[in-house]
């Protein structure tokens, strides 16, 4: 997950209010339910020590959600009476998650707002294709391509003229498949889609698939439905979930293979809070891997004012010359560090394995 959108959270000192709230189900009492939920979140923040201005800002932001059509809710990050960031969620949180802490609690975003591939669904037939952009926030038309319209149907004769006609049909199919593949590649580049889903007859899907640029092969799924089918939300969600799982598995395989020392005697990956803190201080994290339910995720570390000022013990920060320090969750402190250095982070929960040990690990870069 690209974390660049989190930069505004680390341009200001804390403490921070963080709230993750599900979207209300559409009912006649939706507005009232949202009001009650917003009041409850503000009350919880106040109980944790948040100032009144920040509590009011969060409550008002959550009450405004009653006018939103976002299906999965929103995260709100606020400080000093101002909401700084309020990204929509791509998955609904289980209840409300509220925290008042020195750092914004951003770790849940890896599962609630990230790794939800944007999809282009291509409805393919012999004459062309319609493209549809599908994401967690809905669907919209993404264009179409029209190929040659004639001839597209075979005839059943066996004389020379019939064979010639069939050859022309084959040439039309190949031409149209190439045009669809080119248009789909352009659509992917323009939208930044993570996943391409082909819908149509098996031969038509295969013809388009084979003509796509090789760089896209890992992003393509051929739907089971035949021509004329419109892909259901469940079908798209299944394909997206499979893509997320496969990516998590690939990155975890890289991590497990990199833990052993290389030819230079240095490992390409580390796990455990002490090793990760050291790597973060030295700006060596190339990708942060997190299992939010891991025991190390909520382990306490100490942070200073700057992202690379973190330590396992408070005294370590004083040795490094940092006079001001606060306790923070390890996952949130490490995320602040990788945002500052431009490294990505990924939840590997979907991969299923109990790794990294403790739930936190990183692939390293050596300069």
PDB file of C-alpha atoms in Angstrom, residues 90-266:
ATOM      1  CA  UNK A  90     -12.928   0.047   1.529  1.00  0.00           C
ATOM      2  CA  UNK A  91     -13.967  -2.441   4.207  1.00  0.00           C
ATOM      3  CA  UNK A  92     -16.232  -1.917   7.175  1.00  0.00           C
ATOM      4  CA  UNK A  93     -14.619  -1.946  10.630  1.00  0.00           C
ATOM      5  CA  UNK A  94     -16.043  -4.266  13.250  1.00  0.00           C
ATOM      6  CA  UNK A  95     -17.711  -1.642  15.379  1.00  0.00           C
ATOM      7  CA  UNK A  96     -16.072   1.671  16.218  1.00  0.00           C
ATOM      8  CA  UNK A  97     -12.356   1.942  16.943  1.00  0.00           C
ATOM      9  CA  UNK A  98     -11.414   5.079  18.894  1.00  0.00           C
ATOM     10  CA  UNK A  99      -8.008   6.115  20.182  1.00  0.00           C
ATOM     11  CA  UNK A 100      -6.363   9.218  21.678  1.00  0.00           C
ATOM     12  CA  UNK A 101      -2.579   8.828  21.503  1.00  0.00           C
ATOM     13  CA  UNK A 102       0.692  10.629  20.717  1.00  0.00           C
ATOM     14  CA  UNK A 103       0.645   9.201  17.167  1.00  0.00           C
ATOM     15  CA  UNK A 104      -2.314   8.684  14.830  1.00  0.00           C
ATOM     16  CA  UNK A 105      -3.453   5.061  14.864  1.00  0.00           C
ATOM     17  CA  UNK A 106      -2.966   4.332  11.168  1.00  0.00           C
ATOM     18  CA  UNK A 107      -2.262   0.575  11.253  1.00  0.00           C
ATOM     19  CA  UNK A 108      -5.934  -0.439  10.678  1.00  0.00           C
ATOM     20  CA  UNK A 109      -5.880   1.409   7.350  1.00  0.00           C
ATOM     21  CA  UNK A 110      -3.770  -1.368   5.835  1.00  0.00           C
ATOM     22  CA  UNK A 111      -6.786  -3.660   5.970  1.00  0.00           C
ATOM     23  CA  UNK A 112      -9.693  -1.204   6.044  1.00  0.00           C
ATOM     24  CA  UNK A 113      -8.563   1.260   3.357  1.00  0.00           C
ATOM     25  CA  UNK A 114      -5.894  -0.530   1.370  1.00  0.00           C
ATOM     26  CA  UNK A 115      -5.219  -3.571  -0.750  1.00  0.00           C
ATOM     27  CA  UNK A 116      -8.613  -3.398  -2.368  1.00  0.00           C
ATOM     28  CA  UNK A 117      -7.714  -3.684  -6.051  1.00  0.00           C
ATOM     29  CA  UNK A 118      -9.360  -1.376  -8.525  1.00  0.00           C
ATOM     30  CA  UNK A 119     -10.772  -3.507 -11.333  1.00  0.00           C
ATOM     31  CA  UNK A 120     -11.557  -3.037 -14.991  1.00  0.00           C
ATOM     32  CA  UNK A 121     -14.165  -5.542 -16.157  1.00  0.00           C
ATOM     33  CA  UNK A 122     -14.038  -6.106 -19.933  1.00  0.00           C
ATOM     34  CA  UNK A 123     -17.205  -7.527 -21.482  1.00  0.00           C
ATOM     35  CA  UNK A 124     -15.787  -9.061 -24.652  1.00  0.00           C
ATOM     36  CA  UNK A 125     -17.553 -10.285 -27.788  1.00  0.00           C
ATOM     37  CA  UNK A 126     -16.568 -10.761 -31.419  1.00  0.00           C
ATOM     38  CA  UNK A 127     -17.326  -7.159 -32.361  1.00  0.00           C
ATOM     39  CA  UNK A 128     -15.657  -5.301 -29.510  1.00  0.00           C
ATOM     40  CA  UNK A 129     -15.827  -4.765 -25.754  1.00  0.00           C
ATOM     41  CA  UNK A 130     -17.345  -2.578 -23.062  1.00  0.00           C
ATOM     42  CA  UNK A 131     -15.176  -1.612 -20.087  1.00  0.00           C
ATOM     43  CA  UNK A 132     -16.483  -1.057 -16.569  1.00  0.00           C
ATOM     44  CA  UNK A 133     -14.477   0.301 -13.651  1.00  0.00           C
ATOM     45  CA  UNK A 134     -15.328  -1.468 -10.397  1.00  0.00           C
ATOM     46  CA  UNK A 135     -14.060  -0.504  -6.970  1.00  0.00           C
ATOM     47  CA  UNK A 136     -15.102  -0.622  -3.355  1.00  0.00           C
ATOM     48  CA  UNK A 137     -16.975   2.652  -3.788  1.00  0.00           C
ATOM     49  CA  UNK A 138     -19.058   1.502  -6.747  1.00  0.00           C
ATOM     50  CA  UNK A 139     -18.898   1.148 -10.530  1.00  0.00           C
ATOM     51  CA  UNK A 140     -18.796   3.402 -13.564  1.00  0.00           C
ATOM     52  CA  UNK A 141     -18.407   3.176 -17.315  1.00  0.00           C
ATOM     53  CA  UNK A 142     -14.790   3.107 -18.470  1.00  0.00           C
ATOM     54  CA  UNK A 143     -15.257   3.256 -22.234  1.00  0.00           C
ATOM     55  CA  UNK A 144     -15.600   0.781 -25.065  1.00  0.00           C
ATOM     56  CA  UNK A 145     -13.910  -0.376 -28.244  1.00  0.00           C
ATOM     57  CA  UNK A 146     -15.589  -1.337 -31.510  1.00  0.00           C
ATOM     58  CA  UNK A 147     -13.756  -3.586 -33.937  1.00  0.00           C
ATOM     59  CA  UNK A 148     -14.610  -4.708 -37.429  1.00  0.00           C
ATOM     60  CA  UNK A 149     -18.278  -5.577 -37.697  1.00  0.00           C
ATOM     61  CA  UNK A 150     -18.128  -7.967 -40.640  1.00  0.00           C
ATOM     62  CA  UNK A 151     -17.624 -10.814 -41.166  1.00  0.00           C
ATOM     63  CA  UNK A 152     -17.841 -12.233 -37.649  1.00  0.00           C
ATOM     64  CA  UNK A 153     -19.803 -15.473 -38.176  1.00  0.00           C
ATOM     65  CA  UNK A 154     -18.592 -18.670 -39.762  1.00  0.00           C
ATOM     66  CA  UNK A 155     -20.473 -20.543 -42.469  1.00  0.00           C
ATOM     67  CA  UNK A 156     -20.720 -24.307 -42.665  1.00  0.00           C
ATOM     68  CA  UNK A 157     -19.779 -25.072 -46.300  1.00  0.00           C
ATOM     69  CA  UNK A 158     -16.654 -26.857 -47.543  1.00  0.00           C
ATOM     70  CA  UNK A 159     -15.977 -25.321 -50.993  1.00  0.00           C
ATOM     71  CA  UNK A 160     -13.277 -22.761 -51.709  1.00  0.00           C
ATOM     72  CA  UNK A 161     -15.521 -19.712 -51.228  1.00  0.00           C
ATOM     73  CA  UNK A 162     -16.761 -20.956 -47.848  1.00  0.00           C
ATOM     74  CA  UNK A 163     -13.214 -21.688 -46.664  1.00  0.00           C
ATOM     75  CA  UNK A 164     -12.193 -18.207 -47.816  1.00  0.00           C
ATOM     76  CA  UNK A 165     -15.094 -16.698 -45.860  1.00  0.00           C
ATOM     77  CA  UNK A 166     -14.098 -18.610 -42.722  1.00  0.00           C
ATOM     78  CA  UNK A 167     -10.544 -17.331 -43.098  1.00  0.00           C
ATOM     79  CA  UNK A 168     -11.857 -13.777 -43.298  1.00  0.00           C
ATOM     80  CA  UNK A 169     -13.905 -14.407 -40.126  1.00  0.00           C
ATOM     81  CA  UNK A 170     -10.781 -15.683 -38.357  1.00  0.00           C
ATOM     82  CA  UNK A 171      -8.889 -12.588 -39.474  1.00  0.00           C
ATOM     83  CA  UNK A 172     -11.711 -10.350 -38.180  1.00  0.00           C
ATOM     84  CA  UNK A 173     -11.649 -12.089 -34.790  1.00  0.00           C
ATOM     85  CA  UNK A 174      -7.882 -11.727 -34.498  1.00  0.00           C
ATOM     86  CA  UNK A 175      -8.027  -8.076 -35.529  1.00  0.00           C
ATOM     87  CA  UNK A 176     -10.770  -7.303 -33.018  1.00  0.00           C
ATOM     88  CA  UNK A 177      -9.018  -9.208 -30.213  1.00  0.00           C
ATOM     89  CA  UNK A 178      -5.876  -7.165 -30.839  1.00  0.00           C
ATOM     90  CA  UNK A 179      -7.838  -3.896 -30.791  1.00  0.00           C
ATOM     91  CA  UNK A 180      -9.604  -4.874 -27.556  1.00  0.00           C
ATOM     92  CA  UNK A 181      -6.297  -5.842 -25.929  1.00  0.00           C
ATOM     93  CA  UNK A 182      -4.706  -2.527 -26.955  1.00  0.00           C
ATOM     94  CA  UNK A 183      -7.672  -0.520 -25.658  1.00  0.00           C
ATOM     95  CA  UNK A 184      -7.742  -2.506 -22.416  1.00  0.00           C
ATOM     96  CA  UNK A 185      -4.024  -1.881 -21.851  1.00  0.00           C
ATOM     97  CA  UNK A 186      -4.608   1.859 -22.343  1.00  0.00           C
ATOM     98  CA  UNK A 187      -7.594   1.757 -19.970  1.00  0.00           C
ATOM     99  CA  UNK A 188      -5.483   0.023 -17.321  1.00  0.00           C
ATOM    100  CA  UNK A 189      -2.738   2.605 -17.631  1.00  0.00           C
ATOM    101  CA  UNK A 190      -5.162   5.532 -17.427  1.00  0.00           C
ATOM    102  CA  UNK A 191      -7.108   4.186 -14.447  1.00  0.00           C
ATOM    103  CA  UNK A 192      -4.235   2.506 -12.597  1.00  0.00           C
ATOM    104  CA  UNK A 193      -6.351  -0.625 -12.269  1.00  0.00           C
ATOM    105  CA  UNK A 194      -4.787  -3.462 -10.311  1.00  0.00           C
ATOM    106  CA  UNK A 195      -6.965  -6.176 -11.817  1.00  0.00           C
ATOM    107  CA  UNK A 196      -8.428  -6.903 -15.257  1.00  0.00           C
ATOM    108  CA  UNK A 197     -11.404  -9.266 -15.446  1.00  0.00           C
ATOM    109  CA  UNK A 198     -12.353 -10.681 -18.855  1.00  0.00           C
ATOM    110  CA  UNK A 199     -15.980 -11.719 -19.396  1.00  0.00           C
ATOM    111  CA  UNK A 200     -17.159 -13.514 -22.550  1.00  0.00           C
ATOM    112  CA  UNK A 201     -16.862 -16.792 -24.446  1.00  0.00           C
ATOM    113  CA  UNK A 202     -13.754 -18.829 -23.638  1.00  0.00           C
ATOM    114  CA  UNK A 203     -12.169 -18.352 -27.051  1.00  0.00           C
ATOM    115  CA  UNK A 204     -12.778 -14.619 -27.082  1.00  0.00           C
ATOM    116  CA  UNK A 205     -11.375 -14.177 -23.575  1.00  0.00           C
ATOM    117  CA  UNK A 206      -8.315 -16.271 -24.420  1.00  0.00           C
ATOM    118  CA  UNK A 207      -7.688 -14.345 -27.662  1.00  0.00           C
ATOM    119  CA  UNK A 208      -7.708 -11.011 -25.832  1.00  0.00           C
ATOM    120  CA  UNK A 209      -5.652 -12.373 -22.926  1.00  0.00           C
ATOM    121  CA  UNK A 210      -2.921 -13.637 -25.249  1.00  0.00           C
ATOM    122  CA  UNK A 211      -2.605 -10.243 -26.951  1.00  0.00           C
ATOM    123  CA  UNK A 212      -2.248  -8.158 -23.801  1.00  0.00           C
ATOM    124  CA  UNK A 213       1.230  -6.852 -22.913  1.00  0.00           C
ATOM    125  CA  UNK A 214       3.140  -9.368 -20.816  1.00  0.00           C
ATOM    126  CA  UNK A 215       3.462  -6.803 -18.020  1.00  0.00           C
ATOM    127  CA  UNK A 216      -0.283  -7.219 -17.421  1.00  0.00           C
ATOM    128  CA  UNK A 217      -0.449 -11.028 -17.365  1.00  0.00           C
ATOM    129  CA  UNK A 218      -0.287 -11.165 -13.583  1.00  0.00           C
ATOM    130  CA  UNK A 219      -3.269  -8.799 -13.330  1.00  0.00           C
ATOM    131  CA  UNK A 220      -5.675 -10.732 -15.578  1.00  0.00           C
ATOM    132  CA  UNK A 221      -8.508 -13.015 -14.465  1.00  0.00           C
ATOM    133  CA  UNK A 222     -10.889 -14.763 -16.861  1.00  0.00           C
ATOM    134  CA  UNK A 223     -14.359 -14.865 -15.317  1.00  0.00           C
ATOM    135  CA  UNK A 224     -16.303 -18.092 -15.398  1.00  0.00           C
ATOM    136  CA  UNK A 225     -19.389 -16.454 -16.858  1.00  0.00           C
ATOM    137  CA  UNK A 226     -19.990 -16.586 -20.586  1.00  0.00           C
ATOM    138  CA  UNK A 227     -21.074 -13.998 -23.120  1.00  0.00           C
ATOM    139  CA  UNK A 228     -23.919 -11.707 -22.152  1.00  0.00           C
ATOM    140  CA  UNK A 229     -23.324 -12.007 -18.401  1.00  0.00           C
ATOM    141  CA  UNK A 230     -22.897  -8.919 -16.237  1.00  0.00           C
ATOM    142  CA  UNK A 231     -20.510  -9.554 -13.407  1.00  0.00           C
ATOM    143  CA  UNK A 232     -22.112  -9.539  -9.962  1.00  0.00           C
ATOM    144  CA  UNK A 233     -20.540  -7.665  -7.056  1.00  0.00           C
ATOM    145  CA  UNK A 234     -19.814 -11.034  -5.396  1.00  0.00           C
ATOM    146  CA  UNK A 235     -17.855 -12.178  -8.448  1.00  0.00           C
ATOM    147  CA  UNK A 236     -15.754  -9.031  -8.476  1.00  0.00           C
ATOM    148  CA  UNK A 237     -15.164  -9.223  -4.728  1.00  0.00           C
ATOM    149  CA  UNK A 238     -14.039 -12.846  -5.104  1.00  0.00           C
ATOM    150  CA  UNK A 239     -11.545 -11.883  -7.791  1.00  0.00           C
ATOM    151  CA  UNK A 240     -10.281  -8.913  -5.765  1.00  0.00           C
ATOM    152  CA  UNK A 241      -9.841 -11.047  -2.640  1.00  0.00           C
ATOM    153  CA  UNK A 242      -7.893 -13.620  -4.616  1.00  0.00           C
ATOM    154  CA  UNK A 243      -5.616 -10.900  -5.986  1.00  0.00           C
ATOM    155  CA  UNK A 244      -4.978  -9.545  -2.475  1.00  0.00           C
ATOM    156  CA  UNK A 245      -4.217 -13.048  -1.188  1.00  0.00           C
ATOM    157  CA  UNK A 246      -1.793 -13.790  -4.005  1.00  0.00           C
ATOM    158  CA  UNK A 247       0.092 -10.544  -3.511  1.00  0.00           C
ATOM    159  CA  UNK A 248       0.365 -11.117   0.243  1.00  0.00           C
ATOM    160  CA  UNK A 249       1.669 -14.627  -0.409  1.00  0.00           C
ATOM    161  CA  UNK A 250       4.274 -13.370  -2.903  1.00  0.00           C
ATOM    162  CA  UNK A 251       5.572 -10.714  -0.533  1.00  0.00           C
ATOM    163  CA  UNK A 252       5.635 -13.147   2.377  1.00  0.00           C
ATOM    164  CA  UNK A 253       7.605 -15.644   0.285  1.00  0.00           C
ATOM    165  CA  UNK A 254      10.104 -12.903  -0.517  1.00  0.00           C
ATOM    166  CA  UNK A 255      10.344 -12.048   3.167  1.00  0.00           C
ATOM    167  CA  UNK A 256      10.856 -15.641   4.309  1.00  0.00           C
ATOM    168  CA  UNK A 257      13.534 -16.231   1.682  1.00  0.00           C
ATOM    169  CA  UNK A 258      15.327 -12.977   2.567  1.00  0.00           C
ATOM    170  CA  UNK A 259      15.657 -13.663   6.290  1.00  0.00           C
ATOM    171  CA  UNK A 260      18.776 -15.769   5.721  1.00  0.00           C
ATOM    172  CA  UNK A 261      22.057 -13.827   5.328  1.00  0.00           C
ATOM    173  CA  UNK A 262      23.118 -13.195   1.732  1.00  0.00           C
ATOM    174  CA  UNK A 263      26.562 -13.464   0.192  1.00  0.00           C
ATOM    175  CA  UNK A 264      27.601 -10.310   2.030  1.00  0.00           C
ATOM    176  CA  UNK A 265      26.557 -11.854   5.342  1.00  0.00           C
ATOM    177  CA  UNK A 266      23.643  -9.463   5.840  1.00  0.00           C
TER     178      UNK A 266
END
